[in-house]
Structures are given as C-alpha cells and as structure tokens.
C-alpha cells in the first residue's frame, strides 16, 4: 500500500511534481499573514532555524506514533482538512480519511514503518513549513513474504490558530518500482 503502482496515468505522474513545486514555492516564498502574529513581521533566520528544528522533532514524534500502530494517535498529527497523497491511490482529505488510510497500512501483520526528517524548514511567514527525508517500511509482499521498502516523503505543515503544527499535505513514494 505504501508503494506506487505502475498503472498510474500520465496526468497523475505530472500532477504530483507540479503540486510539490507549488507547495515548496509557497513555503520558501511568502504566505498570507505574517511571521510574528503580533507584529506581522517576517521571522528572523534564527527564529526560522529554531522552528525548523522544532518541526523536525515533531515529525520524529509522529514517526514514533506510526511505530505504535495506533491510528488515532497517528491521525492526530494531521490538520482537520489535511490532504494525504498515498502512492498509487487518489488523494484523500481530512483527518478521518487519514486515519482510514493508516488503518489499511497497520492492518498488515508485517507492517512496520519509520522515517527521519533530514530536512525541515519554516517559511518566513511562520505559518507554513515542510519536512522531508527517507522512510523504511516492512510490508507483506506478493506471495506473503515480508518486503522491505525504502522511499522518501514530503510533508507540508501549517501552524494552527493555537500555535501548534499540523500536517496539511502528506505525500510519499518508494525509491524503486
């Protein structure tokens, strides 16, 4: 389920990189609102660095939640209106839909998953950030044998009104077909 299928259409193949480019453009460029909610000033480089480290730590907590196989805990990291882009499947929207996707993954008796945010960045506006890095999953493959999958992920995070970060867009894909 973590693996992309080869039956994707050309439109889907092109849509993901375009979406990714647009999201990264928003994160690295400007966003609505301002960095400091009180002054509307952009965040300083030091503030962005500190918040990026905090975002990476949050992503690490999420990876540990995934290892627990507790779908409610895993889904708690998503925004209410999050969009999840599972490989080989249409995007799903909302925390409840995310919990369903994760339910399908953890139902596999061989399922294990870990990832590491090797890059984390917060936009100058302070309301958006992203994490990316490698993941490793074990799943039941064809014929019932355990299969090791390595891949990469990108998650766009959005700061909520209460100051917490929630995953707004989450996508991943395997390194090999």
PDB file of C-alpha atoms in Angstrom:
ATOM      1  CA  UNK A   1       0.000   0.000   0.000  1.00  0.00           C
ATOM      2  CA  UNK A   2       2.941   2.320   0.508  1.00  0.00           C
ATOM      3  CA  UNK A   3       4.208   1.527  -2.994  1.00  0.00           C
ATOM      4  CA  UNK A   4       3.167   3.402  -6.141  1.00  0.00           C
ATOM      5  CA  UNK A   5       1.595   1.259  -8.818  1.00  0.00           C
ATOM      6  CA  UNK A   6       2.765   1.278 -12.423  1.00  0.00           C
ATOM      7  CA  UNK A   7      -0.808   1.751 -13.648  1.00  0.00           C
ATOM      8  CA  UNK A   8      -0.888   5.476 -12.889  1.00  0.00           C
ATOM      9  CA  UNK A   9      -1.914   7.750 -15.700  1.00  0.00           C
ATOM     10  CA  UNK A  10       0.405  10.326 -17.260  1.00  0.00           C
ATOM     11  CA  UNK A  11      -1.740  13.071 -15.710  1.00  0.00           C
ATOM     12  CA  UNK A  12      -1.148  11.684 -12.214  1.00  0.00           C
ATOM     13  CA  UNK A  13       2.560  11.324 -12.946  1.00  0.00           C
ATOM     14  CA  UNK A  14       2.766  15.009 -13.855  1.00  0.00           C
ATOM     15  CA  UNK A  15       0.363  16.318 -11.203  1.00  0.00           C
ATOM     16  CA  UNK A  16       2.410  15.287  -8.163  1.00  0.00           C
ATOM     17  CA  UNK A  17       5.603  17.163  -9.156  1.00  0.00           C
ATOM     18  CA  UNK A  18       3.590  20.251 -10.090  1.00  0.00           C
ATOM     19  CA  UNK A  19       1.774  20.184  -6.759  1.00  0.00           C
ATOM     20  CA  UNK A  20       5.062  19.691  -4.956  1.00  0.00           C
ATOM     21  CA  UNK A  21       6.660  22.624  -6.785  1.00  0.00           C
ATOM     22  CA  UNK A  22       3.722  24.854  -5.916  1.00  0.00           C
ATOM     23  CA  UNK A  23       3.766  23.906  -2.251  1.00  0.00           C
ATOM     24  CA  UNK A  24       7.508  24.417  -1.965  1.00  0.00           C
ATOM     25  CA  UNK A  25       7.125  27.790  -3.680  1.00  0.00           C
ATOM     26  CA  UNK A  26       4.635  28.870  -1.040  1.00  0.00           C
ATOM     27  CA  UNK A  27       6.841  27.644   1.807  1.00  0.00           C
ATOM     28  CA  UNK A  28      10.070  29.172   0.532  1.00  0.00           C
ATOM     29  CA  UNK A  29       8.432  32.348  -0.712  1.00  0.00           C
ATOM     30  CA  UNK A  30       5.686  34.218   1.015  1.00  0.00           C
ATOM     31  CA  UNK A  31       2.469  33.225   2.674  1.00  0.00           C
ATOM     32  CA  UNK A  32      -0.596  35.053   3.785  1.00  0.00           C
ATOM     33  CA  UNK A  33      -0.353  36.721   7.132  1.00  0.00           C
ATOM     34  CA  UNK A  34       2.980  37.460   8.696  1.00  0.00           C
ATOM     35  CA  UNK A  35       5.693  35.713  10.588  1.00  0.00           C
ATOM     36  CA  UNK A  36       5.157  37.136  14.019  1.00  0.00           C
ATOM     37  CA  UNK A  37       1.420  37.067  14.636  1.00  0.00           C
ATOM     38  CA  UNK A  38       1.651  40.123  16.912  1.00  0.00           C
ATOM     39  CA  UNK A  39       3.735  42.356  14.622  1.00  0.00           C
ATOM     40  CA  UNK A  40       3.132  40.765  11.212  1.00  0.00           C
ATOM     41  CA  UNK A  41       6.932  40.837  10.728  1.00  0.00           C
ATOM     42  CA  UNK A  42       8.755  38.003   8.950  1.00  0.00           C
ATOM     43  CA  UNK A  43      10.628  35.567  11.161  1.00  0.00           C
ATOM     44  CA  UNK A  44      14.362  36.085  11.532  1.00  0.00           C
ATOM     45  CA  UNK A  45      16.774  33.441  10.254  1.00  0.00           C
ATOM     46  CA  UNK A  46      17.412  32.343  13.858  1.00  0.00           C
ATOM     47  CA  UNK A  47      13.676  32.009  14.552  1.00  0.00           C
ATOM     48  CA  UNK A  48      13.160  30.048  11.338  1.00  0.00           C
ATOM     49  CA  UNK A  49      16.055  27.743  12.227  1.00  0.00           C
ATOM     50  CA  UNK A  50      14.721  27.125  15.741  1.00  0.00           C
ATOM     51  CA  UNK A  51      11.212  26.479  14.456  1.00  0.00           C
ATOM     52  CA  UNK A  52      12.576  24.162  11.762  1.00  0.00           C
ATOM     53  CA  UNK A  53      14.311  22.108  14.471  1.00  0.00           C
ATOM     54  CA  UNK A  54      11.079  22.012  16.466  1.00  0.00           C
ATOM     55  CA  UNK A  55       9.214  20.854  13.357  1.00  0.00           C
ATOM     56  CA  UNK A  56      11.778  18.067  12.793  1.00  0.00           C
ATOM     57  CA  UNK A  57      11.323  16.980  16.431  1.00  0.00           C
ATOM     58  CA  UNK A  58       7.544  16.912  15.946  1.00  0.00           C
ATOM     59  CA  UNK A  59       7.975  14.813  12.813  1.00  0.00           C
ATOM     60  CA  UNK A  60      10.141  12.404  14.847  1.00  0.00           C
ATOM     61  CA  UNK A  61       7.306  12.093  17.395  1.00  0.00           C
ATOM     62  CA  UNK A  62       4.960  11.304  14.511  1.00  0.00           C
ATOM     63  CA  UNK A  63       7.281   8.542  13.283  1.00  0.00           C
ATOM     64  CA  UNK A  64       7.221   7.033  16.779  1.00  0.00           C
ATOM     65  CA  UNK A  65       3.415   7.240  16.758  1.00  0.00           C
ATOM     66  CA  UNK A  66       3.395   5.334  13.447  1.00  0.00           C
ATOM     67  CA  UNK A  67       5.559   2.637  15.029  1.00  0.00           C
ATOM     68  CA  UNK A  68       2.873   2.251  17.726  1.00  0.00           C
ATOM     69  CA  UNK A  69       0.283   1.345  15.041  1.00  0.00           C
ATOM     70  CA  UNK A  70      -2.289   3.467  16.931  1.00  0.00           C
ATOM     71  CA  UNK A  71      -4.239   5.047  14.066  1.00  0.00           C
ATOM     72  CA  UNK A  72      -5.950   7.681  16.240  1.00  0.00           C
ATOM     73  CA  UNK A  73      -2.578   8.793  17.582  1.00  0.00           C
ATOM     74  CA  UNK A  74      -1.067   8.819  14.078  1.00  0.00           C
ATOM     75  CA  UNK A  75      -4.006  10.797  12.657  1.00  0.00           C
ATOM     76  CA  UNK A  76      -3.778  13.362  15.476  1.00  0.00           C
ATOM     77  CA  UNK A  77      -0.767  14.874  13.682  1.00  0.00           C
ATOM     78  CA  UNK A  78      -2.956  15.852  10.692  1.00  0.00           C
ATOM     79  CA  UNK A  79      -4.925  19.096  10.316  1.00  0.00           C
ATOM     80  CA  UNK A  80      -8.696  18.673  10.105  1.00  0.00           C
ATOM     81  CA  UNK A  81      -8.543  19.493   6.379  1.00  0.00           C
ATOM     82  CA  UNK A  82      -5.274  17.691   5.593  1.00  0.00           C
ATOM     83  CA  UNK A  83      -4.752  16.159   2.161  1.00  0.00           C
ATOM     84  CA  UNK A  84      -2.924  12.819   2.011  1.00  0.00           C
ATOM     85  CA  UNK A  85      -1.439  11.583  -1.265  1.00  0.00           C
ATOM     86  CA  UNK A  86      -0.923   7.810  -0.917  1.00  0.00           C
ATOM     87  CA  UNK A  87       1.117   6.352  -3.792  1.00  0.00           C
ATOM     88  CA  UNK A  88      -0.967   4.690  -6.469  1.00  0.00           C
ATOM     89  CA  UNK A  89      -4.207   5.996  -4.969  1.00  0.00           C
ATOM     90  CA  UNK A  90      -6.271   9.163  -5.250  1.00  0.00           C
ATOM     91  CA  UNK A  91      -5.690  11.861  -2.621  1.00  0.00           C
ATOM     92  CA  UNK A  92      -7.895  11.768   0.471  1.00  0.00           C
ATOM     93  CA  UNK A  93      -8.943  14.756   2.547  1.00  0.00           C
ATOM     94  CA  UNK A  94      -9.454  15.113   6.280  1.00  0.00           C
ATOM     95  CA  UNK A  95      -8.154  13.627   9.499  1.00  0.00           C
ATOM     96  CA  UNK A  96     -10.776  10.847   9.451  1.00  0.00           C
ATOM     97  CA  UNK A  97      -9.735   9.846   5.922  1.00  0.00           C
ATOM     98  CA  UNK A  98      -6.087   9.886   7.013  1.00  0.00           C
ATOM     99  CA  UNK A  99      -6.943   7.560   9.874  1.00  0.00           C
ATOM    100  CA  UNK A 100      -8.616   5.192   7.381  1.00  0.00           C
ATOM    101  CA  UNK A 101      -5.500   5.178   5.159  1.00  0.00           C
ATOM    102  CA  UNK A 102      -3.333   4.402   8.167  1.00  0.00           C
ATOM    103  CA  UNK A 103      -5.811   1.721   9.259  1.00  0.00           C
ATOM    104  CA  UNK A 104      -5.252  -0.079   5.960  1.00  0.00           C
ATOM    105  CA  UNK A 105      -1.484   0.138   6.406  1.00  0.00           C
ATOM    106  CA  UNK A 106      -1.313  -1.080  10.005  1.00  0.00           C
ATOM    107  CA  UNK A 107      -3.751  -3.933   9.282  1.00  0.00           C
ATOM    108  CA  UNK A 108      -0.851  -5.688   7.547  1.00  0.00           C
ATOM    109  CA  UNK A 109       0.672  -8.023  10.192  1.00  0.00           C
ATOM    110  CA  UNK A 110       4.157  -7.371   8.791  1.00  0.00           C
ATOM    111  CA  UNK A 111       3.724  -3.579   8.901  1.00  0.00           C
ATOM    112  CA  UNK A 112       6.478  -1.518  10.420  1.00  0.00           C
ATOM    113  CA  UNK A 113       7.446   1.993   9.416  1.00  0.00           C
ATOM    114  CA  UNK A 114       9.998   4.561  10.435  1.00  0.00           C
ATOM    115  CA  UNK A 115      11.145   7.811   8.904  1.00  0.00           C
ATOM    116  CA  UNK A 116      13.511  10.629   9.655  1.00  0.00           C
ATOM    117  CA  UNK A 117      13.114  14.291   8.758  1.00  0.00           C
ATOM    118  CA  UNK A 118      16.527  15.062   7.307  1.00  0.00           C
ATOM    119  CA  UNK A 119      15.351  18.485   6.182  1.00  0.00           C
ATOM    120  CA  UNK A 120      12.946  20.827   7.951  1.00  0.00           C
ATOM    121  CA  UNK A 121      12.254  24.417   7.071  1.00  0.00           C
ATOM    122  CA  UNK A 122       9.788  27.076   8.190  1.00  0.00           C
ATOM    123  CA  UNK A 123       8.733  29.880   5.853  1.00  0.00           C
ATOM    124  CA  UNK A 124       9.442  33.494   6.761  1.00  0.00           C
ATOM    125  CA  UNK A 125       5.740  33.996   7.440  1.00  0.00           C
ATOM    126  CA  UNK A 126       5.988  31.438  10.265  1.00  0.00           C
ATOM    127  CA  UNK A 127       2.702  29.746   9.347  1.00  0.00           C
ATOM    128  CA  UNK A 128       3.983  27.093   6.918  1.00  0.00           C
ATOM    129  CA  UNK A 129       6.858  24.660   6.994  1.00  0.00           C
ATOM    130  CA  UNK A 130       7.949  21.394   5.493  1.00  0.00           C
ATOM    131  CA  UNK A 131       9.816  18.270   6.456  1.00  0.00           C
ATOM    132  CA  UNK A 132      11.300  15.712   4.103  1.00  0.00           C
ATOM    133  CA  UNK A 133      13.521  12.688   4.283  1.00  0.00           C
ATOM    134  CA  UNK A 134      13.760   8.924   3.883  1.00  0.00           C
ATOM    135  CA  UNK A 135      11.443   6.235   5.184  1.00  0.00           C
ATOM    136  CA  UNK A 136      11.717   2.488   5.582  1.00  0.00           C
ATOM    137  CA  UNK A 137       8.695   0.189   5.691  1.00  0.00           C
ATOM    138  CA  UNK A 138       8.176  -3.530   6.053  1.00  0.00           C
ATOM    139  CA  UNK A 139       5.024  -4.919   4.460  1.00  0.00           C
ATOM    140  CA  UNK A 140       3.618  -8.218   3.282  1.00  0.00           C
ATOM    141  CA  UNK A 141       4.573  -8.557  -0.366  1.00  0.00           C
ATOM    142  CA  UNK A 142       3.317 -10.772  -3.165  1.00  0.00           C
ATOM    143  CA  UNK A 143       3.230 -14.403  -2.104  1.00  0.00           C
ATOM    144  CA  UNK A 144       3.043 -13.476   1.584  1.00  0.00           C
ATOM    145  CA  UNK A 145       6.741 -12.756   2.106  1.00  0.00           C
ATOM    146  CA  UNK A 146       7.860  -9.710   4.055  1.00  0.00           C
ATOM    147  CA  UNK A 147       9.061  -6.926   1.782  1.00  0.00           C
ATOM    148  CA  UNK A 148      11.349  -4.058   2.723  1.00  0.00           C
ATOM    149  CA  UNK A 149      10.538  -0.761   1.043  1.00  0.00           C
ATOM    150  CA  UNK A 150      12.682   2.356   1.124  1.00  0.00           C
ATOM    151  CA  UNK A 151      11.417   5.701  -0.067  1.00  0.00           C
ATOM    152  CA  UNK A 152      11.108   9.390   0.618  1.00  0.00           C
ATOM    153  CA  UNK A 153       8.425  11.689   1.968  1.00  0.00           C
ATOM    154  CA  UNK A 154       7.448  15.330   1.931  1.00  0.00           C
ATOM    155  CA  UNK A 155       5.090  16.850   4.460  1.00  0.00           C
ATOM    156  CA  UNK A 156       3.806  20.428   4.391  1.00  0.00           C
ATOM    157  CA  UNK A 157       2.939  21.643   7.890  1.00  0.00           C
ATOM    158  CA  UNK A 158       0.611  24.508   8.809  1.00  0.00           C
ATOM    159  CA  UNK A 159       0.620  26.361  12.114  1.00  0.00           C
ATOM    160  CA  UNK A 160      -2.815  26.237  13.721  1.00  0.00           C
ATOM    161  CA  UNK A 161      -4.588  29.112  15.493  1.00  0.00           C
ATOM    162  CA  UNK A 162      -3.440  27.702  18.855  1.00  0.00           C
ATOM    163  CA  UNK A 163       0.221  27.772  17.725  1.00  0.00           C
ATOM    164  CA  UNK A 164       0.583  24.015  17.208  1.00  0.00           C
ATOM    165  CA  UNK A 165       1.783  22.495  13.932  1.00  0.00           C
ATOM    166  CA  UNK A 166      -0.365  20.015  11.994  1.00  0.00           C
ATOM    167  CA  UNK A 167       0.379  18.173   8.768  1.00  0.00           C
ATOM    168  CA  UNK A 168      -1.564  19.855   5.947  1.00  0.00           C
ATOM    169  CA  UNK A 169      -0.228  17.849   2.961  1.00  0.00           C
ATOM    170  CA  UNK A 170       1.493  14.476   3.249  1.00  0.00           C
ATOM    171  CA  UNK A 171       2.991  12.510   0.353  1.00  0.00           C
ATOM    172  CA  UNK A 172       5.475   9.682  -0.024  1.00  0.00           C
ATOM    173  CA  UNK A 173       6.736   7.236  -2.627  1.00  0.00           C
ATOM    174  CA  UNK A 174       9.082   4.278  -2.916  1.00  0.00           C
ATOM    175  CA  UNK A 175      12.574   4.595  -4.353  1.00  0.00           C
ATOM    176  CA  UNK A 176      12.113   1.508  -6.540  1.00  0.00           C
ATOM    177  CA  UNK A 177       9.102   0.304  -8.544  1.00  0.00           C
TER     178      UNK A 177
END
